[in-house]
CSV table of C-alpha atoms in Angstrom, one decimal:
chain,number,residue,atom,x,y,z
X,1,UNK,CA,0.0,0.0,0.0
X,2,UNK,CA,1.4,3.0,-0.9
X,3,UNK,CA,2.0,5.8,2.0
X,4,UNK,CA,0.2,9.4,2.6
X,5,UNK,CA,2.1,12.2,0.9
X,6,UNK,CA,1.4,15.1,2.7
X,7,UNK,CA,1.5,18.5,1.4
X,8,UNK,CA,0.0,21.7,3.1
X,9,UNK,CA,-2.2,24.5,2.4
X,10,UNK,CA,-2.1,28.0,4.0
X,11,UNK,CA,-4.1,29.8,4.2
X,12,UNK,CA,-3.0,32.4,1.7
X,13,UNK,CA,-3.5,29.7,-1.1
X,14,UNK,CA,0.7,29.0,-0.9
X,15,UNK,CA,1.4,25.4,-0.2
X,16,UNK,CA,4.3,24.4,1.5
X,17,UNK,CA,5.8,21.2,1.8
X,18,UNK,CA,5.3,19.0,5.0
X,19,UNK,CA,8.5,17.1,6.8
X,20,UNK,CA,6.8,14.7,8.8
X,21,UNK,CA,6.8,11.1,8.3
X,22,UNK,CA,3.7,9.4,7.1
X,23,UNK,CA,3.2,5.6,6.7
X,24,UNK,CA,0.8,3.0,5.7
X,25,UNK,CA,0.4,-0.5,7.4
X,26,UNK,CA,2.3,-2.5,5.6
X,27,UNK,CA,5.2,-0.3,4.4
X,28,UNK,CA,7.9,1.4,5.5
X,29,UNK,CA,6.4,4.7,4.1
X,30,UNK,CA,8.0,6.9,1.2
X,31,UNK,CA,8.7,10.7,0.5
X,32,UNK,CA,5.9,12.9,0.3
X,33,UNK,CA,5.0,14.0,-2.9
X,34,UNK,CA,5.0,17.4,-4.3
X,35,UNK,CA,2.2,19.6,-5.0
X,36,UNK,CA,2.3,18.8,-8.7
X,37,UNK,CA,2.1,14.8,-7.8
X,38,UNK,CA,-0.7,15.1,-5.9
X,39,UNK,CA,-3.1,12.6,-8.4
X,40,UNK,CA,-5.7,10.9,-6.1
X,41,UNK,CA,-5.7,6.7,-7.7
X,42,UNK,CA,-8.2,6.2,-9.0
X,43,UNK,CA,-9.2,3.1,-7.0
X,44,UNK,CA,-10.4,6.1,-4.4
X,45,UNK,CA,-14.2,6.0,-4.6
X,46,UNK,CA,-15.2,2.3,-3.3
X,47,UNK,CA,-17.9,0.7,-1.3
X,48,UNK,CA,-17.9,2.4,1.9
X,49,UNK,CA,-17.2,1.2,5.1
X,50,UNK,CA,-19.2,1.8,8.8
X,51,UNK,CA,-17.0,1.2,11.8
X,52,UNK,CA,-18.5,1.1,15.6
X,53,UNK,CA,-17.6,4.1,17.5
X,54,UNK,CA,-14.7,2.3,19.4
X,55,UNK,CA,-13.1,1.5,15.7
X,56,UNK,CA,-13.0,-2.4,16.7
X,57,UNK,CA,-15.0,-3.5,13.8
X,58,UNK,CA,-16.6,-2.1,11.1
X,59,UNK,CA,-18.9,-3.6,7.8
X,60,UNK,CA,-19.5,-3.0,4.0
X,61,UNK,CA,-21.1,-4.4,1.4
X,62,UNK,CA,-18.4,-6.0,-0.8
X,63,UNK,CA,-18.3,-7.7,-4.6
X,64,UNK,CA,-19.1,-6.5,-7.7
X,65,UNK,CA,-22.6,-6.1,-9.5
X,66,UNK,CA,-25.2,-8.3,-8.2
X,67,UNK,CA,-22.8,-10.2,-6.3
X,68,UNK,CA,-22.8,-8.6,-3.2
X,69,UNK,CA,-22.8,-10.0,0.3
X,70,UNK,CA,-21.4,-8.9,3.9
X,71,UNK,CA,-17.9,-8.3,4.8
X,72,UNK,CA,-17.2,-7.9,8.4
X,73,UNK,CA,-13.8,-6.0,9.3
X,74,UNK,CA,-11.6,-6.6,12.1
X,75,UNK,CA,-9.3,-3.6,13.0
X,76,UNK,CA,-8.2,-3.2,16.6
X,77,UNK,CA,-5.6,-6.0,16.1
X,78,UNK,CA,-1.7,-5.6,14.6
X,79,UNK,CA,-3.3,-6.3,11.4
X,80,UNK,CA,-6.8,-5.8,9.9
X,81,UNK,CA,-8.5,-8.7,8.5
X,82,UNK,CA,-12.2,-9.4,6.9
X,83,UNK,CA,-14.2,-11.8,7.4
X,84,UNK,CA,-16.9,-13.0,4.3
X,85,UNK,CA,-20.4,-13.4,5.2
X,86,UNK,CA,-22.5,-14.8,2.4
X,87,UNK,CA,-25.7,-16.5,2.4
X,88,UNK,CA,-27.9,-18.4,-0.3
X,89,UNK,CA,-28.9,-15.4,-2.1
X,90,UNK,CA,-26.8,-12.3,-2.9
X,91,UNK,CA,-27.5,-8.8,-1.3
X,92,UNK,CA,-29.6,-6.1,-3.2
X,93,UNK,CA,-27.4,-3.1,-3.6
X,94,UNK,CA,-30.0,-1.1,-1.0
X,95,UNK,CA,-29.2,-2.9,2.0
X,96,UNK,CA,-27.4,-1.1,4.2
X,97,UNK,CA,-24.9,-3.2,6.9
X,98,UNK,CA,-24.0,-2.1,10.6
X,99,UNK,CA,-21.3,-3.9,12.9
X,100,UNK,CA,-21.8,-3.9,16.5
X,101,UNK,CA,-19.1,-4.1,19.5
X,102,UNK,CA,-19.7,-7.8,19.9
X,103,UNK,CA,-18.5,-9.0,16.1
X,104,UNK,CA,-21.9,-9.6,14.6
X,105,UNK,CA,-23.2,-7.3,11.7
X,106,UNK,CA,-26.7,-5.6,11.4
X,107,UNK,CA,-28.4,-6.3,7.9
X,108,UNK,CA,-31.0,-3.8,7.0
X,109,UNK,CA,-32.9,-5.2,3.8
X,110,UNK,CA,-36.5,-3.9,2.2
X,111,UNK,CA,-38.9,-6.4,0.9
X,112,UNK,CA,-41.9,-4.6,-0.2
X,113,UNK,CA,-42.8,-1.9,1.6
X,114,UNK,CA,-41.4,-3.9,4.8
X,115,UNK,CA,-37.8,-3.3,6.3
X,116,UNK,CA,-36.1,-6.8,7.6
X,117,UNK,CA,-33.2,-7.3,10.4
X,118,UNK,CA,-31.0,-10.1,11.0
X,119,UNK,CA,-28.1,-10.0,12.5
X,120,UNK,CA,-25.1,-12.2,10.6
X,121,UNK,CA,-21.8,-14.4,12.0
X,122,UNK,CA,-19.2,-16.8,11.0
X,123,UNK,CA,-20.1,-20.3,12.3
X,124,UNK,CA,-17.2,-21.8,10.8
X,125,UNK,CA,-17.6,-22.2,6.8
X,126,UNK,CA,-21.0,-20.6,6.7
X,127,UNK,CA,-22.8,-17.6,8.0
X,128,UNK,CA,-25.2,-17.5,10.9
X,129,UNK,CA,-28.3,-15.2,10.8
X,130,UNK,CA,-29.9,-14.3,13.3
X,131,UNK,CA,-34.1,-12.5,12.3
X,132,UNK,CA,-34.8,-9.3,14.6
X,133,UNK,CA,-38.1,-8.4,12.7
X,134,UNK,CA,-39.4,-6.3,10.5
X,135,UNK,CA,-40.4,-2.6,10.1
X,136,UNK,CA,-43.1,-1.4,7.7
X,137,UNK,CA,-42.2,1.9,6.2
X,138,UNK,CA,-41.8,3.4,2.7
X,139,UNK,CA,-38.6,4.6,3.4
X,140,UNK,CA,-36.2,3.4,6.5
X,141,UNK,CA,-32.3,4.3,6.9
X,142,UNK,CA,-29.7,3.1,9.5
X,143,UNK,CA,-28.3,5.8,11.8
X,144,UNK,CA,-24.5,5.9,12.3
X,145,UNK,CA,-23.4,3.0,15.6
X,146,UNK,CA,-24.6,4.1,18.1
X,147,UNK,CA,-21.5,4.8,21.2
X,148,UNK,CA,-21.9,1.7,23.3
X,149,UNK,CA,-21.6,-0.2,20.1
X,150,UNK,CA,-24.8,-2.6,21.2
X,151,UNK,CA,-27.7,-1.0,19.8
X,152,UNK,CA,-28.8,0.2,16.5
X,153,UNK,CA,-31.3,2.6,15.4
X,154,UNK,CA,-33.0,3.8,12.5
X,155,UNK,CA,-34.9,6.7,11.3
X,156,UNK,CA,-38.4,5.9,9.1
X,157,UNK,CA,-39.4,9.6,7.9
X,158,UNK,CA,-43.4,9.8,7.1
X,159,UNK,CA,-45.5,12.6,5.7
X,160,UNK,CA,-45.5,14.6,8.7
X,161,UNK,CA,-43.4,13.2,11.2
X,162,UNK,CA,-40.5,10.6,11.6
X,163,UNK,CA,-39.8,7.5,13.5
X,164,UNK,CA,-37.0,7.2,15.5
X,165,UNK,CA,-36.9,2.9,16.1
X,166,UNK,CA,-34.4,0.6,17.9
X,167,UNK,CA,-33.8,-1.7,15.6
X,168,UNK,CA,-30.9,-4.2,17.5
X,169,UNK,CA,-30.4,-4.4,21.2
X,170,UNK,CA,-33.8,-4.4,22.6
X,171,UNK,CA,-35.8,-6.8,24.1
X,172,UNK,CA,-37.8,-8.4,21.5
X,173,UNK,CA,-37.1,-7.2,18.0
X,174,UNK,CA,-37.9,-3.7,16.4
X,175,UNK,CA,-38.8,-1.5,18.8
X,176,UNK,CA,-40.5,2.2,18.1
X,177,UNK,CA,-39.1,4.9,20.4
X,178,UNK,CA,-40.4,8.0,19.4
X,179,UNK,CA,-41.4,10.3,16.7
X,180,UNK,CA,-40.4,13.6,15.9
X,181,UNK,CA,-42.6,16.2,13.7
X,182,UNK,CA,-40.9,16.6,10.7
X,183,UNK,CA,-39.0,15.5,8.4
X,184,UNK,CA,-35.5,14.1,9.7
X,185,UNK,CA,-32.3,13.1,8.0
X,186,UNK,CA,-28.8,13.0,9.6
X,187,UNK,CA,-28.0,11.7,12.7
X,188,UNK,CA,-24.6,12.4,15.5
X,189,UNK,CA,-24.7,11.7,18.7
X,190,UNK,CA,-24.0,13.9,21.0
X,191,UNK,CA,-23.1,12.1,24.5
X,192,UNK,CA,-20.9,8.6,24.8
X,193,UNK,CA,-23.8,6.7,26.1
X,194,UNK,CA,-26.2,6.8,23.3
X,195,UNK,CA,-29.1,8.9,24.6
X,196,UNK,CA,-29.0,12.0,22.9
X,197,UNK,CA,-29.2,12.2,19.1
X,198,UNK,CA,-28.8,15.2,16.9
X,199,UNK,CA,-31.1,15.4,13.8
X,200,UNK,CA,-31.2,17.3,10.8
X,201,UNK,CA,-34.7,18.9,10.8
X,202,UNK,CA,-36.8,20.1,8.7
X,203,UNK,CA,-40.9,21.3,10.0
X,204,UNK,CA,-44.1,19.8,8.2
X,205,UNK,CA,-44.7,23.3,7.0
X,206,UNK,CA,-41.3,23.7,5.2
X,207,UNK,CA,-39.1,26.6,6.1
X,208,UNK,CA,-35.2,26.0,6.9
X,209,UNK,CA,-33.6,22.8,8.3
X,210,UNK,CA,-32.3,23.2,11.7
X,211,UNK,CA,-30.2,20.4,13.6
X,212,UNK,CA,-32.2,19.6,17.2
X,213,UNK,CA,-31.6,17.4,20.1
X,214,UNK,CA,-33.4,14.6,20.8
X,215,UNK,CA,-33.5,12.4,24.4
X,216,UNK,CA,-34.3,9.2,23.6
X,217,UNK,CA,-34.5,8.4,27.3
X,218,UNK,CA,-36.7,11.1,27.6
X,219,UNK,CA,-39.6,9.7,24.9
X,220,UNK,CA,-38.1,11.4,21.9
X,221,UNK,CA,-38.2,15.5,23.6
X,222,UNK,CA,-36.9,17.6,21.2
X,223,UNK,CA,-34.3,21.0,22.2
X,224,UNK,CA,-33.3,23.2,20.0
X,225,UNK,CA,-29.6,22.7,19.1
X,226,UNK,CA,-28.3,25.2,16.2
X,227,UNK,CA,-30.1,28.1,15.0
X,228,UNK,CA,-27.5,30.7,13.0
X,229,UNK,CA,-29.7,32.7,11.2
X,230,UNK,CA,-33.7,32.3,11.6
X,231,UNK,CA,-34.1,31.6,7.7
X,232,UNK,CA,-30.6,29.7,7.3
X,233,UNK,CA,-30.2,25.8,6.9
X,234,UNK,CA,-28.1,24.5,9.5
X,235,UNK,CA,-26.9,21.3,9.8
X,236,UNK,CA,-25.1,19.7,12.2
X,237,UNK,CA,-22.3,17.2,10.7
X,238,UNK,CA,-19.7,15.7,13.3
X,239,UNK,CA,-20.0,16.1,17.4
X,240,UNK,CA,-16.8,15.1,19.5
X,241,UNK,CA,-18.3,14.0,23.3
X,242,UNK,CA,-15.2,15.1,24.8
X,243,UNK,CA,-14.4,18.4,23.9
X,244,UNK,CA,-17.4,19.2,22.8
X,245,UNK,CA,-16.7,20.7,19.3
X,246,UNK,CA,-19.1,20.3,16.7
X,247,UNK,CA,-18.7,20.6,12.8
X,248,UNK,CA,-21.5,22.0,10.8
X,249,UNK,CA,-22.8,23.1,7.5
X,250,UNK,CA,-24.9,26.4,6.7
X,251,UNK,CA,-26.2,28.7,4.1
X,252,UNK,CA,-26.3,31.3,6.9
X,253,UNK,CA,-23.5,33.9,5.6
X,254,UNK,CA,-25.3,34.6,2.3
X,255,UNK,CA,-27.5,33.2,-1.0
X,256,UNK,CA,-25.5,30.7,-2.7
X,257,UNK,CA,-23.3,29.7,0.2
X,258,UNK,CA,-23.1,26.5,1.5
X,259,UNK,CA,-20.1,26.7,3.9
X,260,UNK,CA,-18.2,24.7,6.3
X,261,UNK,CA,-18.3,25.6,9.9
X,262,UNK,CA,-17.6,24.9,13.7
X,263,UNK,CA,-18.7,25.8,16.8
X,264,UNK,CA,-18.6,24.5,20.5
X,265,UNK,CA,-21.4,22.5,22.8
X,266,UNK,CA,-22.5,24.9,25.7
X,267,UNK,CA,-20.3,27.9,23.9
X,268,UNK,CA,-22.0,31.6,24.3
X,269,UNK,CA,-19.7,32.0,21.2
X,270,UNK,CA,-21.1,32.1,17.3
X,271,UNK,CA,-20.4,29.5,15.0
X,272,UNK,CA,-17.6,30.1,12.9
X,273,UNK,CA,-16.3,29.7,9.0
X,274,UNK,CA,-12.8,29.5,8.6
X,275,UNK,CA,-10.8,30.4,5.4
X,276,UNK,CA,-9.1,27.2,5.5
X,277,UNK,CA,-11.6,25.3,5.2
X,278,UNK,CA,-12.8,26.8,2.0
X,279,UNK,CA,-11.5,25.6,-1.3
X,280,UNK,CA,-12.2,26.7,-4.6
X,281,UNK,CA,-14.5,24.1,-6.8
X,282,UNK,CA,-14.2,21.6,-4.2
X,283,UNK,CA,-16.4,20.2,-1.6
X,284,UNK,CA,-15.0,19.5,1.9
X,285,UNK,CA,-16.7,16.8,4.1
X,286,UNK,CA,-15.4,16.3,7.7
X,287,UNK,CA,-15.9,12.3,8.6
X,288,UNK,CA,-13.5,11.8,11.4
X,289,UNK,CA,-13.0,14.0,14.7
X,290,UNK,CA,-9.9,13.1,17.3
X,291,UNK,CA,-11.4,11.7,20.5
X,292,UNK,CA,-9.6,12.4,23.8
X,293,UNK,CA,-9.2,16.2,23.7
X,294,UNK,CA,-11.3,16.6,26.6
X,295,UNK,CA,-12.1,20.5,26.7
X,296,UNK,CA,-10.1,21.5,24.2
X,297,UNK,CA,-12.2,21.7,21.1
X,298,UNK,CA,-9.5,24.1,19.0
X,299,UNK,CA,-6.8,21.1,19.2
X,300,UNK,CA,-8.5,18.5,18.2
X,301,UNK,CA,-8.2,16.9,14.8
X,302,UNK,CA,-10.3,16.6,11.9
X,303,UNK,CA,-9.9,14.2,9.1
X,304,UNK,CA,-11.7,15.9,5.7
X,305,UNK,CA,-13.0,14.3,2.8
X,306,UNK,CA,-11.9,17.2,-0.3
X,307,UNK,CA,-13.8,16.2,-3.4
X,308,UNK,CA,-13.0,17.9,-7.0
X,309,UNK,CA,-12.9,18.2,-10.3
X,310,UNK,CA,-9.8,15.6,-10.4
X,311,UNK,CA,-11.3,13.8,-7.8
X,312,UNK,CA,-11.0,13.3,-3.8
X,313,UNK,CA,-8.3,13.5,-1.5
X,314,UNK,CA,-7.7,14.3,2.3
X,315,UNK,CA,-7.2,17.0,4.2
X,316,UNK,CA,-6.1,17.3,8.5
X,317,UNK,CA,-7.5,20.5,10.1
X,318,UNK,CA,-7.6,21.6,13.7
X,319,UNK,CA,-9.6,24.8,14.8
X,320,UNK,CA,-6.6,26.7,16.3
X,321,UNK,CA,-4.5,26.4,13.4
X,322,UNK,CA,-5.7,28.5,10.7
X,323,UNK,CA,-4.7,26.4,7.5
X,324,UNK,CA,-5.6,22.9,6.3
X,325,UNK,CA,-2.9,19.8,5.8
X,326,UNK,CA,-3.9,18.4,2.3
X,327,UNK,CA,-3.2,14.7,2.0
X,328,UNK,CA,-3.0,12.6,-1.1
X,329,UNK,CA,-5.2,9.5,-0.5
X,330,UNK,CA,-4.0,6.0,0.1
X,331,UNK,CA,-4.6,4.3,-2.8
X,332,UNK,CA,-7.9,2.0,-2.5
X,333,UNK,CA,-9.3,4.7,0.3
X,334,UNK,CA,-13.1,3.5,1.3
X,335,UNK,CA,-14.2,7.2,1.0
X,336,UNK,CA,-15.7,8.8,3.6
X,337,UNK,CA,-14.4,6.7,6.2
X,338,UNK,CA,-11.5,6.3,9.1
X,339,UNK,CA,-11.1,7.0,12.6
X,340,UNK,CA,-8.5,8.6,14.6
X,341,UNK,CA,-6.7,7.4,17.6
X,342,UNK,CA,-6.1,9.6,20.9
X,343,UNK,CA,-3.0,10.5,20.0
X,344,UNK,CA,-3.8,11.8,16.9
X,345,UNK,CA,-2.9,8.8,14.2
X,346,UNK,CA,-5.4,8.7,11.0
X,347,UNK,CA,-6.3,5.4,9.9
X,348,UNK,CA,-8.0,5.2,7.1
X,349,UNK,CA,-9.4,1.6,5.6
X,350,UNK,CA,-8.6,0.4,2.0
X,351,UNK,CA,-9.5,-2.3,-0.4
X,352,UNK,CA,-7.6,-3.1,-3.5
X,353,UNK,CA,-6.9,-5.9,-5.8
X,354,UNK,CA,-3.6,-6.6,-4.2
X,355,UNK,CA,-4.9,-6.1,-0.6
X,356,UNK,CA,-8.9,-7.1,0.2
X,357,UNK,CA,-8.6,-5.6,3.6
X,358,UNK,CA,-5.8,-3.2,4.9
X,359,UNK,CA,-5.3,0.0,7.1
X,360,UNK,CA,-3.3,3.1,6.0
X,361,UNK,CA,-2.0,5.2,8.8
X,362,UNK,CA,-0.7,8.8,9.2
X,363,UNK,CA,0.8,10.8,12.0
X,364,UNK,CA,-1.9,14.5,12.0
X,365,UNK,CA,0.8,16.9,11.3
X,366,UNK,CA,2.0,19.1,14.6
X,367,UNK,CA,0.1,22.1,15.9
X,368,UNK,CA,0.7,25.1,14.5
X,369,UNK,CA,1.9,27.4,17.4
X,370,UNK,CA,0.7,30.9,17.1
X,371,UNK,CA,1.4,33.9,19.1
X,372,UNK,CA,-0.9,35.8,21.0
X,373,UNK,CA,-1.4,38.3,18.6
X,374,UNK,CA,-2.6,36.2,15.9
X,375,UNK,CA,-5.7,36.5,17.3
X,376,UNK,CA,-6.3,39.9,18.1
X,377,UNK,CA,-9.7,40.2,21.0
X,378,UNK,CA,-12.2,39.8,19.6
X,379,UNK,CA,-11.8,38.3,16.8
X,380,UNK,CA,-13.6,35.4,15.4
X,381,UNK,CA,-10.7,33.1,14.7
X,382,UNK,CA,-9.4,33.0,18.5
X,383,UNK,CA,-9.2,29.4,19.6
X,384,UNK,CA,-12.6,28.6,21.6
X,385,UNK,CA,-12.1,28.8,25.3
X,386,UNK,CA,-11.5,25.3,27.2
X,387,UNK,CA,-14.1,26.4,29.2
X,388,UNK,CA,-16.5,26.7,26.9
X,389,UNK,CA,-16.5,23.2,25.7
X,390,UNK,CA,-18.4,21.8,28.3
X,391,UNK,CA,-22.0,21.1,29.9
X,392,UNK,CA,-23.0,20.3,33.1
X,393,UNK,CA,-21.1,17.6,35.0
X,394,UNK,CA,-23.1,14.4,35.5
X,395,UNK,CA,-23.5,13.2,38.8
X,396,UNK,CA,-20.6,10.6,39.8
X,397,UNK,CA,-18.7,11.1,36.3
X,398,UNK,CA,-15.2,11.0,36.2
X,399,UNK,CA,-14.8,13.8,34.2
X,400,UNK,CA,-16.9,16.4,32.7
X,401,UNK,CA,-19.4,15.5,29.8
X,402,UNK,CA,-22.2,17.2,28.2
X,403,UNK,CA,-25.1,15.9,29.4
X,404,UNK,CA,-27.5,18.5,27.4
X,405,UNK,CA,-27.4,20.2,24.3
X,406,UNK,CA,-27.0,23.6,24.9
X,407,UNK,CA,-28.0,26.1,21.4
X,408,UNK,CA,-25.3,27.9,19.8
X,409,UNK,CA,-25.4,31.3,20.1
X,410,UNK,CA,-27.1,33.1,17.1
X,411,UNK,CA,-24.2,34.7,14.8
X,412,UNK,CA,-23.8,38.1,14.9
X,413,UNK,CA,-25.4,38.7,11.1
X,414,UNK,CA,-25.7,42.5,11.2
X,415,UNK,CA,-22.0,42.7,11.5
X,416,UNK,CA,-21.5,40.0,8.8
X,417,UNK,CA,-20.8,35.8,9.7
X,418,UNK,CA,-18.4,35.6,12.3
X,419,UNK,CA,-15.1,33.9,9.9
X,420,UNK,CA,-11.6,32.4,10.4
């Protein structure tokens, strides 16, 4: 597998080379390539993967055409491997596939205007499978694993309102837990114990789409989570439970704008939109947010999907630093998907002829250390507060954690988008 070349952006447009060494699992790791050498493979683009929230396991859809089936993914051992899990009749190219924490992998499959669930294991040579039920709905999705890694949930949007269902770890089969007027997509959650779940909303009425909070413990209640401008679609993207920064997308700073901002859970500050993380004719897509960085939102990493004309490759950004890392993809890259350790390595997974099943790793580069008059007061790209980053302390935690969703302050419009 061939290793990350790095190469960074600033934020003026200049891009500067980037000493650091970068390696893939596998190989020793090579030079990093110039700007000019910076061709994403073209192998970047395959079947996506979903891995659980603790990046044990995760589970695509593999094969070609109508022969798809299962593929379960190991990946918290020295070396990833995959695990086939066919049955009788190949998978329709709809289904959609989960893992859980325990090794066994959600199946979501629509017969008719019904939803099926099994859950699917080696036993040996064959598969084992495992019927949950059935859910009758026009239209059904997975949400993303849920933190604990046991359950699973999906949302069944109707003509007026949505379903929010547990669809794996319950006591007997699908279970409906709430629904929310409206019409729902998205899904993060917010909290490391799977009760509160952000949603992408949008009213029966029409108007904007605004991201809200829902308890699930609490039958479904519904808090307002992200309003930046009253008429603006804001969606919330990527949530880190630790420090509690948040990645979101909004039309708020003007017509025609759809940009790429971030903001902190239980912040009095406005939502921000950096420079760096605008590029021009290319769409940026955050997938992957450093865990660990407990109360410090503005350090924490954040692995970007950049998609363009000549096709997609990676960037690394962190809040405080003002510029985004550009990363040439591994070649056979699962798009859209990798996590990052604590200490801040990307792994990204990758599928090629050559290699079925294999990890590439890179080191985030190093913090850019700025002085104190790189921010100047005030100003809206001054590193969030620690602070600010956190909720209110639950009751015999170890350490700080949101426990509820707090809205973000509404920007400051009539004295233009607060920007980095």
């Amino acid at each position: 597998m061939t290793a990350l070349a790095i190469e960074t952006a600033t934020e003026d447009g200049a891009v500067a080379g980037n000493d650091g060494t970068d390696g893939a699992a596998g190989t020793g790791g090579t030079e990093p390539a110039s700007a000019g050498d910076a061709e994403p493979p073209a192998a970047v683009g395959g079947p996506a993967i979903t891995i659980t929230a603790d990046g044990t396991y995760g589970a695509r859809l593999a094969g070609t055409g109508e022969a798809l089936y299962p593929e379960r993914w190991t990946l918290d051992g020295p070396e990833p491997y995959a695990v086939s899990l066919p049955l009788d009749q190949p998978e329709e190219p709809e289904a959609q596939v989960l893992p859980l924490a325990d090794g066994r992998v959600l199946i979501r499959r629509r017969v008719a205007e019904r939803h099926t669930f099994s859950l699917l294991y080696p036993t040996g040579p064959a598969t084992g499978e495992v019927a949950l039920g059935a859910v009758a709905a026009e239209e059904l999705t997975l949400l993303p694993p849920s933190p604990d890694g046991a359950r699973a949930y999906a949302l069944a949007p109707g003509e007026r309102t949505t379903g929010i269902w547990l669809v794996a770890g319950g006591t007997a089969g699908p279970e409906h837990l709430a629904d929310v007027t409206g019409h729902c997509s998205g899904g993060v959650w917010l909290d490391r114990t799977g009760r509160l779940l952000a949603l992408d909303r949008r009213r029966p009425d029409g108007g904007p789409v605004k991201s809200v909070a829902v308890d699930l413990e609490r039958g479904g209640e519904v808090t307002p989570l992200l309003q930046i401008a009253e008429d603006s679609d804001d969606r919330l993207l990527l949530a880190d439970a630790d420090s509690g920064l948040l990645l979101v997308r909004s039309n708020a700073p003007g017509p025609g704008q759809d940009l790429l901002g971030w903001g902190v859970l239980g912040s009095a500050r406005p939502v921000r939109f950096p420079r760096s993380l605008r590029l021009p004719d290319a769409q940026v897509t955050p997938f992957a947010v450093q865990p660990g960085q407990v109360l410090m939102p503005e350090s924490c990493a954040v692995a970007l999907r950049i998609d363009g004309a000549a096709g997609s490759r990676l960037g690394v950004w962190r809040p405080a630093d003002r510029m985004m890392h550009q990363l040439m993809a591994p070649e056979g890259w699962l798009t859209s998907s990798g996590t990052w350790s604590r200490d801040g390595v990307l792994q990204l997974p990758c599928a090629t002829a050559s290699m079925p099943c294999g990890v590439a790793r890179t080191r985030a580069p190093e913090p850019v250390v700025l002085s104190a008059e790189t921010y100047p007061q005030e100003s809206a790209t001054e590193p969030a507060q620690p602070e600010a980053a956190g909720g209110e302390p639950c009751e015999g935690s170890v350490t700080p954690v949101v426990c509820r969703p707090v809205p973000l302050q509404q920007a400051p419009l009539s004295g233009g988008i607060a920007r980095g």
